Amino acid sequence: MADAALVLTGSPSLAPLLARGALLSPFKRPAPDAEFPRTRLVLPGLRVDLARLAAYERVCGFPTGEDALPLTYPHVLGFPLAMRLMSGRDFPLPLLGLVHTSITVTRHRGMPATGAYELAVRVEGLAPHRRGTEATVVTELREGGDVVWESSSTYLARHRTPQPAGAPGAPGEDVRKPLPAVAEWRLAEDVGRRYAAASGDRNPIHLHPLTARLFGFPRAIAHGMWTLARCLAAHGTPDSCRVVAAFKAPVLLPGTVTYAAEDGRFELRDGDERVHVAGDVYPA
C-alpha cells in the first residue's frame, strides 16, 4: 500500500512527463527488489471534458452522446497520474520501452459522464518476470466516497534476468482454443494519432512509421488500450463487471485484424492467427 497521499490541484500535463521519463530512462537500473515510489496521487473534484470524451468514443467505437463513461475511459483519466509516478527519478523502470502487458478492470456501477469524481493512482509493487521486471499500477475512481471503478495494470521493463521458478510469462501458459470470428476490421494508418489526440498518450511508437522505427517497429503500432477499448465496444459490458485482458502482440498500422468472441471471451488476432489481445468479461 502507498505510504502517503499527495493531493493534486489538476491533472498533470503529459508532454513534460513523457520527456522527463525519456531523459531519465538510460539511468534506470530495473530490478524486482528495487525501491519504488510509495506516494498515492489523488485528484479530487474531477470533471470529464465531454468533447474529449466524444472524440474517444468515436475512435474506439463506443456510442456517443450517452451520459455514461465507457468502461475503459477512467484509464485515460488516470494515465497522467500514472505517468507522473512512472516518469519520476524514484521509479526504477525506464519509461522508454516500457510495455503494458495486462490490465484488470472492475466497474461496480454505471458512471455518469457528467459526474464529479475523485481519482487515485499508486504503484502497488514490482515483481520478477521471465523477460525482466513488471510494475503494477492501481487506479481507483470514487464517486461520493465509494469506489465505482478500479484497475490494476502491469508494465514490463525488459532486461536480462535469470528466470525464477514460476515466473509469469512462462512459455506455453494460457493456451486457449481460438474463438469464432465475428468481424474483420481494417485499421487505418492514423488510428494511433487519433487515439493519441483523444487520450493524450503520444508515445512516438504509435504516431508515425519513422518514429516507430526508432524503437524497432516496422510501422506505427496501435495503442494496447485502444485495441482493448475497440474489442469491448463491440463485445458490450454490463454496468457491474470485471474485465481481465492481456496484451500479447503489437498491432501494426495500417492493417487488418479479426475480432473474435464467444460468451464472455474475446480476442483480436491477425491473418496468421497470432493473438494481439485476449480477455474475459465477468459479471460482477
CSV table of C-alpha atoms in Angstrom, one decimal:
chain,number,residue,atom,x,y,z
A,1,MET,CA,0.0,0.0,0.0
A,2,ALA,CA,1.1,3.6,-0.5
A,3,ASP,CA,2.6,5.3,2.5
A,4,ALA,CA,1.2,8.8,1.9
A,5,ALA,CA,-1.3,10.7,-0.3
A,6,LEU,CA,-0.4,13.7,-2.4
A,7,VAL,CA,-3.4,15.7,-3.4
A,8,LEU,CA,-3.2,17.4,-6.8
A,9,THR,CA,-5.0,20.5,-7.9
A,10,GLY,CA,-5.2,19.4,-11.6
A,11,SER,CA,-4.3,16.7,-14.0
A,12,PRO,CA,-0.6,16.7,-14.8
A,13,SER,CA,0.5,17.7,-18.3
A,14,LEU,CA,1.6,14.6,-20.2
A,15,ALA,CA,4.2,16.1,-22.6
A,16,PRO,CA,6.8,17.2,-20.0
A,17,LEU,CA,6.3,13.9,-18.1
A,18,LEU,CA,7.0,11.8,-21.2
A,19,ALA,CA,10.0,14.0,-21.9
A,20,ARG,CA,11.3,13.6,-18.3
A,21,GLY,CA,10.8,9.9,-18.4
A,22,ALA,CA,12.6,9.6,-21.7
A,23,LEU,CA,15.6,11.6,-20.4
A,24,LEU,CA,15.9,9.6,-17.2
A,25,SER,CA,15.4,6.2,-18.9
A,26,PRO,CA,19.1,5.5,-19.6
A,27,PHE,CA,20.0,5.9,-16.0
A,28,LYS,CA,17.4,3.4,-14.6
A,29,ARG,CA,18.5,0.1,-13.2
A,30,PRO,CA,15.4,-2.1,-13.2
A,31,ALA,CA,15.2,-5.0,-10.7
A,32,PRO,CA,12.3,-6.7,-8.9
A,33,ASP,CA,13.7,-5.8,-5.5
A,34,ALA,CA,14.3,-2.1,-6.3
A,35,GLU,CA,12.7,0.6,-4.3
A,36,PHE,CA,9.7,2.3,-5.9
A,37,PRO,CA,7.5,5.4,-5.1
A,38,ARG,CA,5.1,4.8,-2.3
A,39,THR,CA,3.1,8.0,-2.8
A,40,ARG,CA,-0.6,7.8,-3.7
A,41,LEU,CA,-1.6,10.6,-6.0
A,42,VAL,CA,-5.1,11.9,-5.5
A,43,LEU,CA,-7.1,14.2,-7.8
A,44,PRO,CA,-10.4,15.4,-6.3
A,45,GLY,CA,-13.2,17.2,-8.0
A,46,LEU,CA,-12.6,15.7,-11.4
A,47,ARG,CA,-15.0,16.6,-14.2
A,48,VAL,CA,-14.9,14.9,-17.6
A,49,ASP,CA,-14.3,17.0,-20.7
A,50,LEU,CA,-17.3,15.9,-22.8
A,51,ALA,CA,-15.8,17.0,-26.1
A,52,ARG,CA,-12.7,14.9,-25.5
A,53,LEU,CA,-14.8,12.0,-24.3
A,54,ALA,CA,-16.8,12.1,-27.6
A,55,ALA,CA,-13.6,12.0,-29.6
A,56,TYR,CA,-12.5,9.0,-27.5
A,57,GLU,CA,-15.9,7.3,-28.1
A,58,ARG,CA,-15.7,7.8,-31.8
A,59,VAL,CA,-12.2,6.5,-32.3
A,60,CYS,CA,-12.9,3.4,-30.1
A,61,GLY,CA,-16.3,2.6,-31.5
A,62,PHE,CA,-18.4,3.4,-28.4
A,63,PRO,CA,-21.8,5.1,-28.8
A,64,THR,CA,-21.6,8.8,-28.4
A,65,GLY,CA,-23.8,11.3,-26.6
A,66,GLU,CA,-24.8,9.0,-23.7
A,67,ASP,CA,-24.4,10.2,-20.1
A,68,ALA,CA,-22.1,7.2,-19.3
A,69,LEU,CA,-18.4,6.7,-19.2
A,70,PRO,CA,-17.1,3.8,-21.4
A,71,LEU,CA,-15.6,1.0,-19.3
A,72,THR,CA,-12.0,1.9,-20.4
A,73,TYR,CA,-12.3,5.7,-20.1
A,74,PRO,CA,-11.2,6.0,-16.5
A,75,HIS,CA,-7.8,4.6,-17.6
A,76,VAL,CA,-7.4,7.6,-19.8
A,77,LEU,CA,-8.3,9.9,-16.9
A,78,GLY,CA,-5.7,8.2,-14.6
A,79,PHE,CA,-2.9,7.9,-17.2
A,80,PRO,CA,-1.4,11.4,-16.5
A,81,LEU,CA,-1.1,10.5,-12.8
A,82,ALA,CA,0.4,7.1,-13.6
A,83,MET,CA,2.9,8.9,-15.9
A,84,ARG,CA,3.8,11.3,-13.1
A,85,LEU,CA,4.8,8.3,-10.9
A,86,MET,CA,6.5,6.3,-13.6
A,87,SER,CA,8.5,9.2,-15.0
A,88,GLY,CA,10.0,10.2,-11.7
A,89,ARG,CA,13.5,9.6,-10.5
A,90,ASP,CA,12.3,7.3,-7.8
A,91,PHE,CA,10.6,4.9,-10.2
A,92,PRO,CA,13.2,2.2,-11.1
A,93,LEU,CA,11.9,1.1,-14.5
A,94,PRO,CA,12.8,3.1,-17.7
A,95,LEU,CA,9.8,4.7,-19.2
A,96,LEU,CA,11.2,4.2,-22.7
A,97,GLY,CA,10.5,0.7,-23.9
A,98,LEU,CA,8.0,0.0,-21.0
A,99,VAL,CA,5.3,-2.4,-22.3
A,100,HIS,CA,1.7,-2.5,-21.0
A,101,THR,CA,1.3,-6.3,-20.6
A,102,SER,CA,-2.1,-6.7,-18.9
A,103,ILE,CA,-5.0,-5.0,-17.2
A,104,THR,CA,-7.8,-6.0,-14.9
A,105,VAL,CA,-10.8,-3.5,-14.7
A,106,THR,CA,-13.7,-3.7,-12.3
A,107,ARG,CA,-16.7,-1.4,-12.7
A,108,HIS,CA,-19.0,-1.6,-9.7
A,109,ARG,CA,-21.8,0.5,-11.2
A,110,GLY,CA,-22.5,2.8,-14.1
A,111,MET,CA,-20.6,6.1,-14.2
A,112,PRO,CA,-22.4,9.2,-15.5
A,113,ALA,CA,-20.2,11.3,-17.8
A,114,THR,CA,-21.4,14.4,-16.0
A,115,GLY,CA,-20.5,13.2,-12.5
A,116,ALA,CA,-17.8,14.5,-10.2
A,117,TYR,CA,-15.1,12.0,-9.2
A,118,GLU,CA,-12.0,11.6,-7.1
A,119,LEU,CA,-9.2,9.8,-8.9
A,120,ALA,CA,-6.3,8.0,-7.2
A,121,VAL,CA,-3.3,6.2,-8.6
A,122,ARG,CA,-0.4,4.3,-6.9
A,123,VAL,CA,2.4,1.9,-7.7
A,124,GLU,CA,1.5,-1.3,-5.9
A,125,GLY,CA,4.7,-3.1,-6.4
A,126,LEU,CA,7.4,-4.8,-8.5
A,127,ALA,CA,7.6,-8.5,-9.5
A,128,PRO,CA,10.1,-10.6,-11.5
A,129,HIS,CA,9.1,-11.7,-15.0
A,130,ARG,CA,11.0,-14.1,-17.2
A,131,ARG,CA,11.8,-11.2,-19.5
A,132,GLY,CA,12.6,-8.6,-16.9
A,133,THR,CA,10.7,-6.7,-14.1
A,134,GLU,CA,7.0,-5.9,-14.0
A,135,ALA,CA,5.4,-3.0,-12.1
A,136,THR,CA,1.8,-3.0,-11.0
A,137,VAL,CA,-0.1,0.3,-11.1
A,138,VAL,CA,-3.5,0.6,-9.4
A,139,THR,CA,-6.1,3.3,-10.4
A,140,GLU,CA,-9.3,4.0,-8.5
A,141,LEU,CA,-12.3,6.2,-9.3
A,142,ARG,CA,-14.5,7.3,-6.5
A,143,GLU,CA,-18.0,9.0,-6.6
A,144,GLY,CA,-19.4,10.2,-3.3
A,145,GLY,CA,-16.8,8.4,-1.4
A,146,ASP,CA,-17.5,5.0,-3.0
A,147,VAL,CA,-15.1,3.2,-5.3
A,148,VAL,CA,-17.1,2.9,-8.6
A,149,TRP,CA,-14.2,1.8,-10.8
A,150,GLU,CA,-10.7,0.3,-10.3
A,151,SER,CA,-8.0,-1.2,-12.4
A,152,SER,CA,-4.7,-3.0,-12.0
A,153,SER,CA,-2.2,-2.7,-14.9
A,154,THR,CA,1.1,-4.4,-15.3
A,155,TYR,CA,4.0,-2.8,-17.2
A,156,LEU,CA,7.1,-4.8,-18.2
A,157,ALA,CA,10.7,-3.4,-18.4
A,158,ARG,CA,12.7,-5.9,-20.4
A,159,HIS,CA,16.2,-6.7,-19.2
A,160,ARG,CA,18.4,-9.8,-18.7
A,161,THR,CA,17.5,-11.8,-15.7
A,162,PRO,CA,17.6,-15.4,-14.6
A,163,GLN,CA,14.2,-16.9,-15.0
A,164,PRO,CA,12.9,-17.7,-11.5
A,165,ALA,CA,10.8,-20.8,-11.0
A,166,GLY,CA,7.1,-20.0,-11.6
A,167,ALA,CA,7.9,-16.6,-13.1
A,168,PRO,CA,5.0,-15.0,-15.0
A,169,GLY,CA,5.0,-15.3,-18.8
A,170,ALA,CA,6.4,-18.8,-18.9
A,171,PRO,CA,6.2,-20.4,-22.4
A,172,GLY,CA,3.0,-22.4,-23.1
A,173,GLU,CA,0.9,-20.8,-20.4
A,174,ASP,CA,-2.7,-19.7,-21.0
A,175,VAL,CA,-3.1,-21.7,-24.3
A,176,ARG,CA,-6.8,-21.5,-25.2
A,177,LYS,CA,-8.8,-22.6,-28.2
A,178,PRO,CA,-9.3,-19.9,-30.8
A,179,LEU,CA,-12.6,-18.1,-30.7
A,180,PRO,CA,-15.0,-17.9,-33.6
A,181,ALA,CA,-14.5,-14.9,-35.9
A,182,VAL,CA,-17.2,-12.2,-35.6
A,183,ALA,CA,-15.8,-9.4,-37.8
A,184,GLU,CA,-12.8,-8.2,-39.8
A,185,TRP,CA,-11.6,-4.7,-39.1
A,186,ARG,CA,-9.4,-2.7,-41.5
A,187,LEU,CA,-7.4,-0.3,-39.4
A,188,ALA,CA,-6.3,3.0,-40.9
A,189,GLU,CA,-2.7,4.3,-40.6
A,190,ASP,CA,-3.9,7.3,-38.5
A,191,VAL,CA,-5.6,5.3,-35.7
A,192,GLY,CA,-2.6,5.8,-33.4
A,193,ARG,CA,-2.7,9.6,-34.0
A,194,ARG,CA,-6.5,9.8,-33.5
A,195,TYR,CA,-6.3,7.8,-30.3
A,196,ALA,CA,-3.4,9.9,-29.1
A,197,ALA,CA,-5.3,13.1,-29.6
A,198,ALA,CA,-8.3,11.8,-27.6
A,199,SER,CA,-6.3,10.1,-24.8
A,200,GLY,CA,-3.2,12.2,-24.5
A,201,ASP,CA,-0.9,9.2,-24.9
A,202,ARG,CA,1.5,10.4,-27.6
A,203,ASN,CA,4.1,7.7,-27.3
A,204,PRO,CA,6.1,8.0,-30.6
A,205,ILE,CA,5.7,4.3,-31.4
A,206,HIS,CA,2.0,4.9,-32.1
A,207,LEU,CA,2.3,8.1,-34.2
A,208,HIS,CA,4.3,7.6,-37.4
A,209,PRO,CA,6.4,4.9,-39.1
A,210,LEU,CA,9.6,6.9,-38.8
A,211,THR,CA,9.3,7.4,-35.1
A,212,ALA,CA,8.2,3.8,-34.6
A,213,ARG,CA,11.3,2.5,-36.4
A,214,LEU,CA,13.5,4.3,-33.9
A,215,PHE,CA,12.1,1.7,-31.4
A,216,GLY,CA,12.4,-1.4,-33.6
A,217,PHE,CA,8.9,-1.5,-35.2
A,218,PRO,CA,8.5,-1.6,-39.0
A,219,ARG,CA,5.4,0.7,-38.8
A,220,ALA,CA,3.5,2.5,-36.2
A,221,ILE,CA,1.6,0.3,-33.7
A,222,ALA,CA,-1.9,0.7,-32.2
A,223,HIS,CA,-2.2,1.6,-28.5
A,224,GLY,CA,-2.9,-1.5,-26.5
A,225,MET,CA,-5.7,0.3,-24.6
A,226,TRP,CA,-7.2,1.2,-28.0
A,227,THR,CA,-7.3,-2.4,-29.1
A,228,LEU,CA,-9.0,-3.3,-25.7
A,229,ALA,CA,-11.5,-0.5,-25.9
A,230,ARG,CA,-12.4,-1.4,-29.5
A,231,CYS,CA,-13.0,-5.0,-28.5
A,232,LEU,CA,-15.1,-4.0,-25.5
A,233,ALA,CA,-17.1,-1.6,-27.6
A,234,ALA,CA,-18.0,-4.5,-29.9
A,235,HIS,CA,-18.5,-7.0,-27.1
A,236,GLY,CA,-20.6,-4.9,-24.7
A,237,THR,CA,-20.3,-4.9,-20.9
A,238,PRO,CA,-22.8,-4.8,-18.1
A,239,ASP,CA,-22.8,-1.9,-15.6
A,240,SER,CA,-21.2,-4.1,-13.0
A,241,CYS,CA,-18.4,-6.3,-14.4
A,242,ARG,CA,-14.8,-7.3,-14.3
A,243,VAL,CA,-12.6,-7.5,-17.4
A,244,VAL,CA,-9.3,-9.3,-17.4
A,245,ALA,CA,-7.2,-8.7,-20.5
A,246,ALA,CA,-3.6,-9.5,-21.7
A,247,PHE,CA,-1.7,-7.6,-24.5
A,248,LYS,CA,0.2,-10.3,-26.4
A,249,ALA,CA,1.5,-8.8,-29.6
A,250,PRO,CA,1.5,-5.3,-31.2
A,251,VAL,CA,-1.0,-4.4,-34.0
A,252,LEU,CA,0.8,-2.8,-36.9
A,253,LEU,CA,-0.9,0.2,-38.7
A,254,PRO,CA,-2.3,0.1,-41.2
A,255,GLY,CA,-3.5,-3.4,-41.0
A,256,THR,CA,-6.4,-5.9,-41.0
A,257,VAL,CA,-7.4,-7.8,-37.8
A,258,THR,CA,-10.1,-10.3,-36.9
A,259,TYR,CA,-12.3,-9.6,-33.9
A,260,ALA,CA,-13.5,-12.9,-32.3
A,261,ALA,CA,-15.8,-13.6,-29.4
A,262,GLU,CA,-17.8,-16.2,-27.7
A,263,ASP,CA,-19.8,-15.9,-24.5
A,264,GLY,CA,-17.7,-13.8,-22.1
A,265,ARG,CA,-14.4,-14.2,-24.0
A,266,PHE,CA,-12.9,-12.0,-26.8
A,267,GLU,CA,-9.7,-11.7,-28.8
A,268,LEU,CA,-8.1,-9.7,-31.6
A,269,ARG,CA,-5.9,-11.7,-34.0
A,270,ASP,CA,-4.1,-11.3,-37.3
A,271,GLY,CA,-4.3,-13.3,-40.5
A,272,ASP,CA,-1.8,-15.8,-39.2
A,273,GLU,CA,-3.9,-16.4,-36.1
A,274,ARG,CA,-1.5,-14.6,-33.9
A,275,VAL,CA,-3.4,-13.1,-30.9
A,276,HIS,CA,-2.9,-9.4,-30.2
A,277,VAL,CA,-5.2,-9.0,-27.2
A,278,ALA,CA,-7.3,-11.6,-25.4
A,279,GLY,CA,-9.7,-11.1,-22.5
A,280,ASP,CA,-12.7,-12.2,-20.5
A,281,VAL,CA,-15.7,-10.3,-19.3
A,282,TYR,CA,-17.2,-11.4,-16.0
A,283,PRO,CA,-20.4,-10.1,-14.4
A,284,ALA,CA,-19.6,-8.6,-11.0
